[in-house]
Amino acid sequence: MVIVSWGRVAVTAALVLALAACGEPDDNAPHQGSETPKAMTVRVVTTDTISSLDPAGPYDAGSRTVQANLYQTLLTIMPGKPTPVPDAADCQFDSPTTYTCSLKEGLTFPNGHELTSSDVKFSFERMLRLRTPNGPAALFTSVTSVSTPDDLTAVFNLRRPDARLPYLLTTTAGSIVDQEFYPPNKLLDTKAMGSGPYQLSAYKPGNAITLARFDGYKGPRGSRNDGIEITLLKDSTALYQAITTGKADLAFHGFGPSMLDKLRKSDQVQVVESDYAAIRFFAFQMKSLTARKPAVRRAVAQLIDRPAIVKKAYGDHVTPLYSVVPPGFGGQADAFKTEYQEPSKVAAAAILKQAGIAVPVPLTVGWTPVEYGTGAKNEVLELKRQLEASGLFKVTLRSAEWPQYQQATRAGAYDLYHGGWIPEYPDADDYLAPFVRTGAVFNNGYRSAAAAALLDQETTEQNGLERDELLGQLQGVIATDAPVIPSWQGRFTVVAGKNLENVATALNPLSFLYLSGLRL
């Protein structure tokens, strides 16, 4: 889509030059006595909050949208390309524990300071030293140091091989800041000095932020507009009014399903969607004697009807998911569809019978009413209906508010519990490690020597094709063991005015926006 758009611009530019050469007027040139063309400023509204402009600070979606446009990273991921490409640098592994990045020449910050390898070293060492709560430092635990052989070379020295590093460097956690502008031992929440497509023009915390195009940016995300005005709104009603009355060109984060359905019927706006990295799942807690039985877990996996859940609980606003890794990530495989085919009462009954398990099996399912959205209740009710309709299970639903729910899941209060996950970096590993690695965020007691070995292998494997194969095998092990059963993948939806171009290219699966491609 980006290539097509650029091609159209290039052809148009060539035509204008040709007409000008033939004596035709150039409508893009200033006319005598005319006013200077108005700047192309894109007005954006959202219900997000911005916690910090500092990329070493909190790692929430609202902050990332701003940081992704103010700062440059060494590598980036462009629309339609699943693997990292150069932004500020070209990088490669020189050895399994040495990753070298060669910076582009002539990089600068908006204040005129040169961007050198010293700024890269400072940025990463500062982020790792600050270790802000809810910040990104935990992503780079494999990095021991950054060395700088010369002004254009930064070398990441690793304590262990880490094939995830190129993907980690595309996140806002890898943003490069000006070492002469930033204090080394504290955050700079309300100011910014990066080398990205935009520079900070004005900021009223909790209210609005204005970005102006930075013409000195050298990378693949050069701005095609003059600037961005982001206004932070309180609720979905204000969001809806802003986009439908023409007061905003783009609105995101805050629309409910019914409101989106209404907007889809309007001929005044465009509703644009992309796959969203958020997933929902049901996880077994291995402290439960019932959950420890592989046949019980496999029988549940054999019965779950994902399209029915998606339709009845979410009105088809989400997508059925057949792996803990959603489509769009390297190595993804629909392992649960391969393992269990279609929902089947007969197949599930055979699994339980072969294991000598009497039916109906009592099963306690936990859920929380707020944290995972308004559809969570209907989702667990539909799961209960499906399992009990088979005659193989007797389900008891139990709910708790957050954080009591977190405590209950860890304590083993449920056999099976509803959960959700949004990855921190754009790689399949961040969907697998939380369930497999000991001490990870979803530490439900699952232990598998085969899964652990595959996780270690894919983390260190530098050959992309071989790593994808390992990732696929690991998803297969999880599908066979069924310690967690994926349910659905979300969609990232934005609403834009009819005249706004290139909206789809702005959407990042991690739920933030790259705004430089937008045009009016």
Coordinates of C-alpha atoms in Angstrom, one line a residue:
M1 CA 0.0 0.0 0.0
V2 CA 2.8 2.4 0.8
I3 CA 4.6 1.6 -2.5
V4 CA 1.4 2.2 -4.4
S5 CA 0.9 5.6 -2.7
W6 CA 4.5 6.7 -3.2
G7 CA 4.2 5.6 -6.8
R8 CA 1.1 7.7 -7.3
V9 CA 2.9 10.8 -5.8
A10 CA 5.9 10.2 -8.0
V11 CA 3.8 10.0 -11.2
T12 CA 1.9 13.1 -10.2
A13 CA 5.1 15.0 -9.5
A14 CA 6.5 14.0 -12.9
L15 CA 3.3 15.1 -14.7
V16 CA 3.5 18.5 -12.9
L17 CA 7.1 19.0 -14.0
A18 CA 6.2 18.0 -17.6
L19 CA 3.4 20.5 -17.7
A20 CA 5.5 23.3 -16.2
A21 CA 8.2 22.6 -18.9
C22 CA 5.5 23.0 -21.6
G23 CA 4.5 26.4 -20.3
E24 CA 1.5 25.2 -18.3
P25 CA 0.9 26.8 -14.9
D26 CA 2.1 24.9 -11.8
D27 CA -0.7 24.8 -9.3
N28 CA 1.6 23.8 -6.6
A29 CA 3.9 26.9 -7.0
P30 CA 3.1 30.1 -5.1
H31 CA 1.0 32.6 -7.1
Q32 CA 1.7 36.3 -7.1
G33 CA -0.4 37.9 -4.4
S34 CA -1.7 34.6 -3.1
E35 CA -1.5 33.5 0.5
T36 CA 1.0 30.8 1.6
P37 CA -0.7 27.4 1.4
K38 CA -2.1 26.3 4.8
A39 CA 0.0 23.7 6.6
M40 CA -1.3 20.1 6.3
T41 CA -1.9 19.4 10.0
V42 CA -3.7 16.1 10.9
R43 CA -6.0 16.4 13.9
V44 CA -6.0 13.2 16.0
V45 CA -8.2 12.4 19.0
T46 CA -8.0 9.5 21.5
T47 CA -9.1 8.4 25.0
D48 CA -5.6 7.3 25.7
T49 CA -3.4 8.9 28.4
I50 CA 0.2 9.8 27.9
S51 CA 2.3 8.9 30.9
S52 CA 5.6 10.1 29.7
L53 CA 7.4 11.4 26.6
D54 CA 10.6 9.7 27.8
P55 CA 11.1 6.4 26.0
A56 CA 12.8 5.1 29.2
G57 CA 9.6 5.7 31.1
P58 CA 6.2 3.9 31.3
Y59 CA 5.5 1.6 28.4
D60 CA 1.7 2.3 27.8
A61 CA 0.0 2.5 24.4
G62 CA -0.7 6.2 24.6
S63 CA 2.9 7.1 25.4
R64 CA 4.2 4.7 22.7
T65 CA 2.1 6.5 20.0
V66 CA 3.9 9.8 20.8
Q67 CA 7.3 8.2 21.3
A68 CA 7.2 6.2 18.0
N69 CA 6.8 9.5 16.1
L70 CA 9.3 11.7 18.1
Y71 CA 12.2 9.2 18.2
Q72 CA 14.2 7.2 15.8
T73 CA 15.2 3.6 16.4
L74 CA 18.1 1.7 14.9
L75 CA 15.7 -0.7 13.1
T76 CA 12.0 -0.5 12.3
I77 CA 9.2 -2.7 10.9
M78 CA 7.4 -1.3 7.9
P79 CA 3.8 -2.2 6.9
G80 CA 3.6 -5.5 5.2
K81 CA 7.1 -6.5 6.2
P82 CA 7.4 -8.8 9.2
T83 CA 11.1 -8.5 9.6
P84 CA 13.1 -5.4 10.8
V85 CA 14.7 -3.0 8.3
P86 CA 17.2 -0.2 8.8
D87 CA 16.0 3.1 10.3
A88 CA 18.9 4.9 11.9
A89 CA 21.3 2.1 11.2
D90 CA 22.1 -1.2 9.4
C91 CA 22.7 -4.0 11.9
Q92 CA 23.9 -7.6 11.9
F93 CA 25.2 -10.3 14.2
D94 CA 29.0 -10.6 14.0
S95 CA 28.8 -13.5 16.5
P96 CA 26.0 -15.1 18.5
T97 CA 26.7 -12.6 21.3
T98 CA 27.9 -9.5 19.3
Y99 CA 25.4 -7.4 17.4
T100 CA 26.9 -4.5 15.4
C101 CA 24.9 -1.4 14.1
S102 CA 26.4 0.9 11.6
L103 CA 24.7 4.4 11.8
K104 CA 23.8 6.4 8.8
E105 CA 25.9 9.5 8.2
G106 CA 24.6 12.9 8.9
L107 CA 22.0 12.1 11.5
T108 CA 21.0 15.0 13.7
F109 CA 18.5 16.0 16.4
P110 CA 16.2 19.0 15.9
N111 CA 18.4 21.1 18.1
G112 CA 21.3 20.6 15.6
H113 CA 23.3 18.2 17.7
E114 CA 24.8 15.3 15.8
L115 CA 23.5 11.8 16.5
T116 CA 26.4 9.5 17.0
S117 CA 27.1 6.1 18.5
S118 CA 27.7 7.8 21.8
D119 CA 24.0 8.8 21.9
V120 CA 23.1 5.2 21.2
K121 CA 25.2 4.0 24.1
F122 CA 23.9 6.7 26.4
S123 CA 20.3 5.9 25.5
F124 CA 20.5 2.2 26.2
E125 CA 22.7 2.5 29.3
R126 CA 20.3 5.2 30.7
M127 CA 17.2 3.1 30.1
L128 CA 18.8 0.0 31.7
R129 CA 20.0 2.1 34.6
L130 CA 16.7 3.8 35.3
R131 CA 14.7 0.6 35.3
T132 CA 11.4 2.5 35.5
P133 CA 8.4 0.6 37.0
N134 CA 6.3 -0.5 34.1
G135 CA 9.1 0.6 31.8
P136 CA 11.0 -1.2 29.0
A137 CA 14.3 -2.1 30.7
A138 CA 13.2 -5.7 31.3
L139 CA 13.1 -6.3 27.5
F140 CA 16.9 -6.0 27.3
T141 CA 18.2 -8.4 30.0
S142 CA 20.5 -10.1 27.5
V143 CA 22.5 -6.8 26.8
T144 CA 25.6 -6.5 29.0
S145 CA 27.0 -3.4 27.4
V146 CA 27.1 -1.2 24.3
S147 CA 30.6 -0.3 22.9
T148 CA 31.4 2.4 20.4
P149 CA 34.5 1.7 18.2
D150 CA 33.8 4.9 16.3
D151 CA 31.2 7.6 15.9
L152 CA 29.1 5.6 13.5
T153 CA 29.4 2.1 15.1
A154 CA 27.5 0.8 18.1
V155 CA 28.1 -2.8 19.3
F156 CA 25.7 -4.6 21.6
N157 CA 27.5 -7.2 23.7
L158 CA 25.2 -9.9 25.0
R159 CA 25.5 -12.3 27.9
R160 CA 23.8 -15.0 25.9
P161 CA 22.7 -15.3 22.2
D162 CA 19.4 -13.5 21.7
A163 CA 17.7 -13.8 18.3
R164 CA 14.9 -11.4 19.5
L165 CA 17.3 -8.4 19.7
P166 CA 16.6 -7.1 16.2
Y167 CA 12.8 -7.1 17.0
L168 CA 13.4 -5.5 20.4
L169 CA 15.4 -2.7 18.7
T170 CA 12.3 -1.7 16.7
T171 CA 10.3 -0.9 19.8
T172 CA 10.1 2.5 21.4
A173 CA 12.2 1.1 24.2
G174 CA 15.1 1.3 21.7
S175 CA 14.6 5.0 21.0
I176 CA 17.7 7.1 20.6
V177 CA 17.8 10.3 22.7
D178 CA 20.2 13.2 22.7
Q179 CA 22.8 12.7 25.5
E180 CA 23.3 16.4 25.8
F181 CA 19.6 17.0 26.4
Y182 CA 18.6 14.2 28.7
P183 CA 19.6 13.8 32.4
P184 CA 21.3 10.4 32.9
N185 CA 19.6 9.5 36.2
K186 CA 16.0 10.7 35.9
L187 CA 13.1 10.8 33.4
L188 CA 12.2 13.8 31.3
D189 CA 8.5 13.3 31.1
T190 CA 7.3 16.5 29.4
K191 CA 10.1 17.3 27.0
A192 CA 11.6 15.4 24.1
M193 CA 14.6 15.5 21.8
G194 CA 14.6 12.7 19.2
S195 CA 15.5 12.3 15.6
G196 CA 12.2 10.8 14.4
P197 CA 9.8 12.1 11.8
Y198 CA 8.5 14.8 14.2
Q199 CA 9.7 17.2 16.8
L200 CA 7.8 18.3 19.8
S201 CA 6.1 21.7 19.2
A202 CA 3.8 22.0 22.3
Y203 CA 2.6 19.8 25.1
K204 CA -0.2 20.3 27.7
P205 CA -0.1 17.1 29.9
G206 CA -3.5 15.5 30.1
N207 CA -4.9 17.7 27.4
A208 CA -3.1 17.9 24.0
I209 CA 0.3 17.5 22.3
T210 CA 1.4 19.1 19.0
L211 CA 4.1 17.6 16.7
A212 CA 5.8 19.4 13.9
R213 CA 7.5 17.7 10.9
F214 CA 11.3 17.3 11.4
D215 CA 12.8 17.7 8.0
G216 CA 16.2 16.4 9.2
Y217 CA 14.9 12.9 9.8
K218 CA 16.7 10.3 7.7
G219 CA 14.8 7.1 7.6
P220 CA 11.9 5.2 5.9
R221 CA 9.2 7.0 7.8
G222 CA 9.6 10.6 6.5
S223 CA 6.5 12.7 7.2
R224 CA 4.0 13.3 4.3
N225 CA 2.2 15.9 6.4
D226 CA 3.3 19.1 8.1
G227 CA 2.3 18.1 11.7
I228 CA 0.0 16.3 14.1
E229 CA -2.3 17.7 16.8
I230 CA -3.3 15.0 19.3
T231 CA -6.2 15.8 21.7
L232 CA -6.8 13.6 24.7
L233 CA -10.6 13.1 25.3
K234 CA -12.4 11.7 28.3
D235 CA -14.8 9.2 26.8
S236 CA -16.2 7.5 23.7
T237 CA -19.0 10.1 23.4
A238 CA -16.5 12.9 22.9
L239 CA -14.5 10.7 20.6
Y240 CA -17.6 10.0 18.5
Q241 CA -18.6 13.6 18.3
A242 CA -15.2 14.8 17.3
I243 CA -14.9 12.5 14.3
T244 CA -18.5 12.8 13.1
T245 CA -18.6 16.6 13.2
G246 CA -15.3 17.0 11.3
K247 CA -13.4 18.4 14.3
A248 CA -10.9 15.5 14.0
D249 CA -9.4 13.7 11.1
L250 CA -8.6 10.5 13.0
A251 CA -10.0 8.9 16.2
F252 CA -8.8 5.8 18.0
H253 CA -8.9 3.8 21.2
G254 CA -12.3 4.2 23.0
F255 CA -15.0 3.1 20.6
G256 CA -17.3 0.3 21.7
P257 CA -18.6 -2.4 19.2
S258 CA -22.1 -0.8 18.9
M259 CA -20.6 2.6 18.2
L260 CA -18.3 1.1 15.6
D261 CA -21.2 -0.6 13.9
K262 CA -23.0 2.8 13.7
L263 CA -19.9 4.5 12.3
R264 CA -19.5 1.7 9.6
K265 CA -23.0 2.7 8.3
S266 CA -22.0 6.4 7.9
D267 CA -20.8 7.7 4.6
Q268 CA -19.0 10.6 6.3
V269 CA -16.1 8.5 7.8
Q270 CA -14.0 5.5 7.0
V271 CA -13.5 2.7 9.5
V272 CA -10.1 1.0 9.1
E273 CA -9.0 -2.2 10.9
S274 CA -5.9 -4.3 11.1
D275 CA -5.0 -7.4 13.2
Y276 CA -4.3 -6.4 16.7
A277 CA -1.7 -8.2 18.8
A278 CA -4.0 -8.6 21.8
I279 CA -5.2 -12.1 22.4
R280 CA -7.6 -13.8 24.9
F281 CA -7.2 -17.4 26.1
F282 CA -8.2 -19.9 28.8
A283 CA -5.4 -21.2 30.9
F284 CA -5.4 -24.3 33.2
Q285 CA -3.9 -23.8 36.7
M286 CA -1.7 -26.8 37.4
K287 CA -2.3 -26.5 41.2
S288 CA -5.7 -28.1 40.4
L289 CA -5.7 -31.9 40.3
T290 CA -8.3 -31.7 37.5
A291 CA -6.2 -29.4 35.4
R292 CA -3.2 -31.6 35.8
K293 CA -4.9 -34.4 33.8
P294 CA -3.8 -34.0 30.1
A295 CA -7.0 -35.7 28.9
V296 CA -9.2 -33.1 30.6
R297 CA -7.2 -30.3 29.0
R298 CA -7.3 -31.9 25.6
A299 CA -11.0 -32.6 25.8
V300 CA -11.8 -28.9 26.5
A301 CA -9.5 -28.0 23.6
Q302 CA -11.4 -30.5 21.4
L303 CA -14.8 -28.9 22.3
I304 CA -14.2 -25.2 22.2
D305 CA -16.0 -23.5 19.3
R306 CA -14.2 -20.3 18.7
P307 CA -16.4 -18.8 15.9
A308 CA -19.4 -19.2 18.2
I309 CA -17.6 -17.3 20.9
V310 CA -16.6 -14.6 18.5
K311 CA -20.1 -14.2 17.2
K312 CA -22.1 -14.5 20.4
A313 CA -19.8 -12.6 22.8
Y314 CA -18.3 -10.0 20.5
G315 CA -20.5 -9.7 17.4
D316 CA -17.7 -10.8 15.1
H317 CA -15.6 -7.8 16.1
V318 CA -12.7 -10.1 17.0
T319 CA -11.1 -13.1 15.1
P320 CA -10.9 -16.7 16.1
L321 CA -7.4 -17.7 17.2
Y322 CA -5.9 -21.2 16.8
S323 CA -2.5 -20.7 18.3
V324 CA -1.2 -18.6 21.2
V325 CA 0.8 -16.8 18.5
P326 CA -1.6 -14.8 16.2
P327 CA -1.2 -14.6 12.4
G328 CA 1.3 -12.0 11.2
F329 CA 4.2 -13.1 13.3
G330 CA 7.2 -15.2 12.0
G331 CA 6.8 -18.9 12.7
Q332 CA 3.1 -18.7 13.4
A333 CA 1.2 -22.0 13.0
D334 CA -2.5 -22.7 13.6
A335 CA -1.4 -25.6 15.8
F336 CA -4.8 -26.1 17.6
K337 CA -6.6 -26.4 14.3
T338 CA -4.1 -28.9 13.2
E339 CA -4.3 -30.9 16.4
Y340 CA -8.1 -30.9 17.0
Q341 CA -9.7 -30.0 13.7
E342 CA -13.3 -29.0 14.2
P343 CA -15.1 -29.0 17.6
S344 CA -16.3 -32.6 18.3
K345 CA -18.2 -34.1 21.2
V346 CA -17.4 -37.6 19.9
A347 CA -13.6 -37.0 19.8
A348 CA -13.7 -35.3 23.2
A349 CA -15.6 -38.2 24.8
A350 CA -13.1 -40.6 23.3
I351 CA -10.2 -38.7 24.9
L352 CA -11.8 -38.8 28.4
K353 CA -12.8 -42.5 28.0
Q354 CA -9.3 -43.6 27.0
A355 CA -7.9 -41.9 30.1
G356 CA -10.5 -43.6 32.3
I357 CA -12.0 -40.3 33.4
A358 CA -15.7 -40.3 34.6
V359 CA -18.1 -37.8 33.2
P360 CA -19.3 -35.2 33.7
V361 CA -16.1 -33.7 34.9
P362 CA -16.6 -30.9 37.4
L363 CA -14.7 -27.8 36.2
T364 CA -14.4 -24.4 37.9
V365 CA -13.8 -21.5 35.5
G366 CA -12.6 -18.1 36.7
W367 CA -13.2 -14.7 35.1
T368 CA -13.0 -11.0 35.9
P369 CA -15.7 -8.5 34.8
V370 CA -13.7 -5.4 33.9
E371 CA -10.1 -6.0 33.0
Y372 CA -10.8 -8.0 29.8
G373 CA -13.7 -5.9 28.5
T374 CA -17.5 -6.0 28.4
G375 CA -17.5 -9.2 26.4
A376 CA -15.8 -11.3 29.0
K377 CA -18.9 -12.4 30.8
N378 CA -20.6 -13.5 27.6
E379 CA -17.4 -15.3 26.5
V380 CA -17.3 -17.4 29.7
L381 CA -21.0 -18.0 29.5
E382 CA -20.7 -19.3 26.0
L383 CA -17.8 -21.5 27.0
K384 CA -19.9 -23.0 29.8
R385 CA -22.7 -23.6 27.4
Q386 CA -20.5 -25.4 24.9
L387 CA -18.8 -27.6 27.5
E388 CA -22.1 -28.6 29.3
A389 CA -23.9 -29.2 26.0
S390 CA -21.4 -32.0 25.3
G391 CA -22.5 -33.8 28.5
L392 CA -18.9 -34.2 29.4
F393 CA -18.4 -31.3 31.8
K394 CA -20.3 -29.6 34.7
V395 CA -19.0 -26.0 34.8
T396 CA -19.1 -23.6 37.8
L397 CA -18.3 -19.9 37.0
R398 CA -16.6 -17.8 39.6
S399 CA -15.7 -14.1 39.2
A400 CA -13.5 -11.7 41.1
E401 CA -12.5 -8.1 40.7
W402 CA -8.9 -7.2 39.7
P403 CA -6.4 -7.6 41.5
Q404 CA -8.2 -10.3 43.7
Y405 CA -8.6 -12.2 40.5
Q406 CA -4.9 -12.3 39.9
Q407 CA -4.3 -13.6 43.4
A408 CA -7.0 -16.2 43.0
T409 CA -5.5 -17.5 39.7
R410 CA -2.1 -17.8 41.3
A411 CA -3.5 -19.5 44.3
G412 CA -5.3 -22.2 42.3
A413 CA -8.8 -21.1 43.0
Y414 CA -9.9 -22.1 39.5
D415 CA -9.3 -25.2 37.3
L416 CA -9.4 -23.0 34.2
Y417 CA -9.3 -19.2 34.0
H418 CA -9.9 -16.5 31.4
G419 CA -6.9 -14.3 30.5
G420 CA -5.5 -11.8 28.0
W421 CA -2.1 -10.7 26.7
I422 CA -0.6 -7.8 24.7
P423 CA 3.0 -8.4 23.7
E424 CA 5.8 -6.0 24.5
Y425 CA 7.7 -6.6 21.3
P426 CA 6.7 -7.7 17.8
D427 CA 8.0 -11.3 17.9
A428 CA 6.4 -14.7 18.3
D429 CA 8.6 -15.4 21.3
D430 CA 6.6 -12.9 23.4
Y431 CA 3.5 -15.0 23.1
L432 CA 5.3 -18.3 24.0
A433 CA 7.7 -17.4 26.8
P434 CA 5.0 -16.1 29.1
F435 CA 3.5 -19.6 29.2
V436 CA 6.6 -21.8 29.0
R437 CA 9.4 -20.0 30.8
T438 CA 9.6 -20.7 34.6
G439 CA 8.7 -17.5 36.5
A440 CA 7.1 -15.8 33.5
V441 CA 4.0 -13.7 33.7
F442 CA 1.5 -16.6 33.2
N443 CA 3.3 -19.0 35.5
N444 CA 0.4 -21.6 35.8
G445 CA 2.7 -24.5 36.8
Y446 CA 3.0 -25.9 33.3
R447 CA 6.3 -27.9 32.9
S448 CA 7.5 -29.4 29.7
A449 CA 11.1 -30.4 28.9
A450 CA 10.3 -30.4 25.2
A451 CA 8.7 -26.9 25.3
A452 CA 11.5 -25.5 27.4
A453 CA 14.2 -26.9 25.1
L454 CA 12.5 -25.5 22.0
L455 CA 12.1 -22.1 23.7
D456 CA 15.8 -22.0 24.4
Q457 CA 16.7 -23.1 20.9
E458 CA 14.4 -20.5 19.1
T459 CA 15.8 -17.7 21.4
T460 CA 19.3 -18.3 20.3
E461 CA 18.8 -19.5 16.7
Q462 CA 20.0 -16.8 14.2
N463 CA 18.9 -18.5 11.0
G464 CA 15.4 -17.1 10.4
L465 CA 14.0 -20.1 8.6
E466 CA 15.3 -22.5 11.2
R467 CA 14.0 -20.3 14.0
D468 CA 10.5 -20.2 12.4
E469 CA 10.6 -24.0 12.3
L470 CA 11.4 -24.2 16.0
L471 CA 8.7 -21.7 16.8
G472 CA 6.2 -23.8 14.9
Q473 CA 7.3 -27.0 16.7
L474 CA 6.9 -25.2 20.1
Q475 CA 3.3 -24.2 19.2
G476 CA 2.6 -27.8 18.3
V477 CA 3.8 -28.9 21.8
I478 CA 1.6 -26.4 23.5
A479 CA -1.4 -27.5 21.4
T480 CA -0.8 -31.2 22.3
D481 CA -0.4 -30.5 26.0
A482 CA -3.1 -27.7 26.0
P483 CA -1.9 -25.9 29.2
V484 CA -3.5 -22.8 27.6
I485 CA -6.3 -22.7 25.0
P486 CA -6.3 -19.6 22.7
S487 CA -9.7 -18.1 22.1
W488 CA -9.5 -15.0 19.9
Q489 CA -7.3 -12.2 18.5
G490 CA -8.4 -8.6 18.7
R491 CA -8.6 -6.0 15.9
F492 CA -7.1 -2.5 16.0
T493 CA -9.7 -0.1 14.7
V494 CA -9.5 3.5 13.9
V495 CA -12.1 5.9 12.4
A496 CA -11.0 8.6 10.0
G497 CA -12.4 11.3 7.9
K498 CA -13.2 10.5 4.2
N499 CA -10.3 12.6 3.0
L500 CA -7.5 11.2 5.1
E501 CA -5.2 9.0 3.1
N502 CA -2.9 6.0 4.0
V503 CA -4.7 5.3 7.2
A504 CA -4.1 1.5 7.1
T505 CA -0.3 2.0 7.0
A506 CA -0.4 4.0 10.3
L507 CA -1.7 1.1 12.4
N508 CA 0.8 -0.9 14.4
P509 CA -0.3 -4.3 15.7
L510 CA 1.0 -3.4 19.2
S511 CA -1.8 -0.8 19.3
F512 CA -0.1 2.5 18.6
L513 CA 0.1 4.6 15.4
Y514 CA 2.9 5.7 13.1
L515 CA 1.5 9.1 11.8
S516 CA 4.0 10.2 9.2
G517 CA 2.3 8.6 6.2
L518 CA -1.0 10.3 6.7
R519 CA -2.2 12.9 4.2
L520 CA -5.3 15.1 3.7

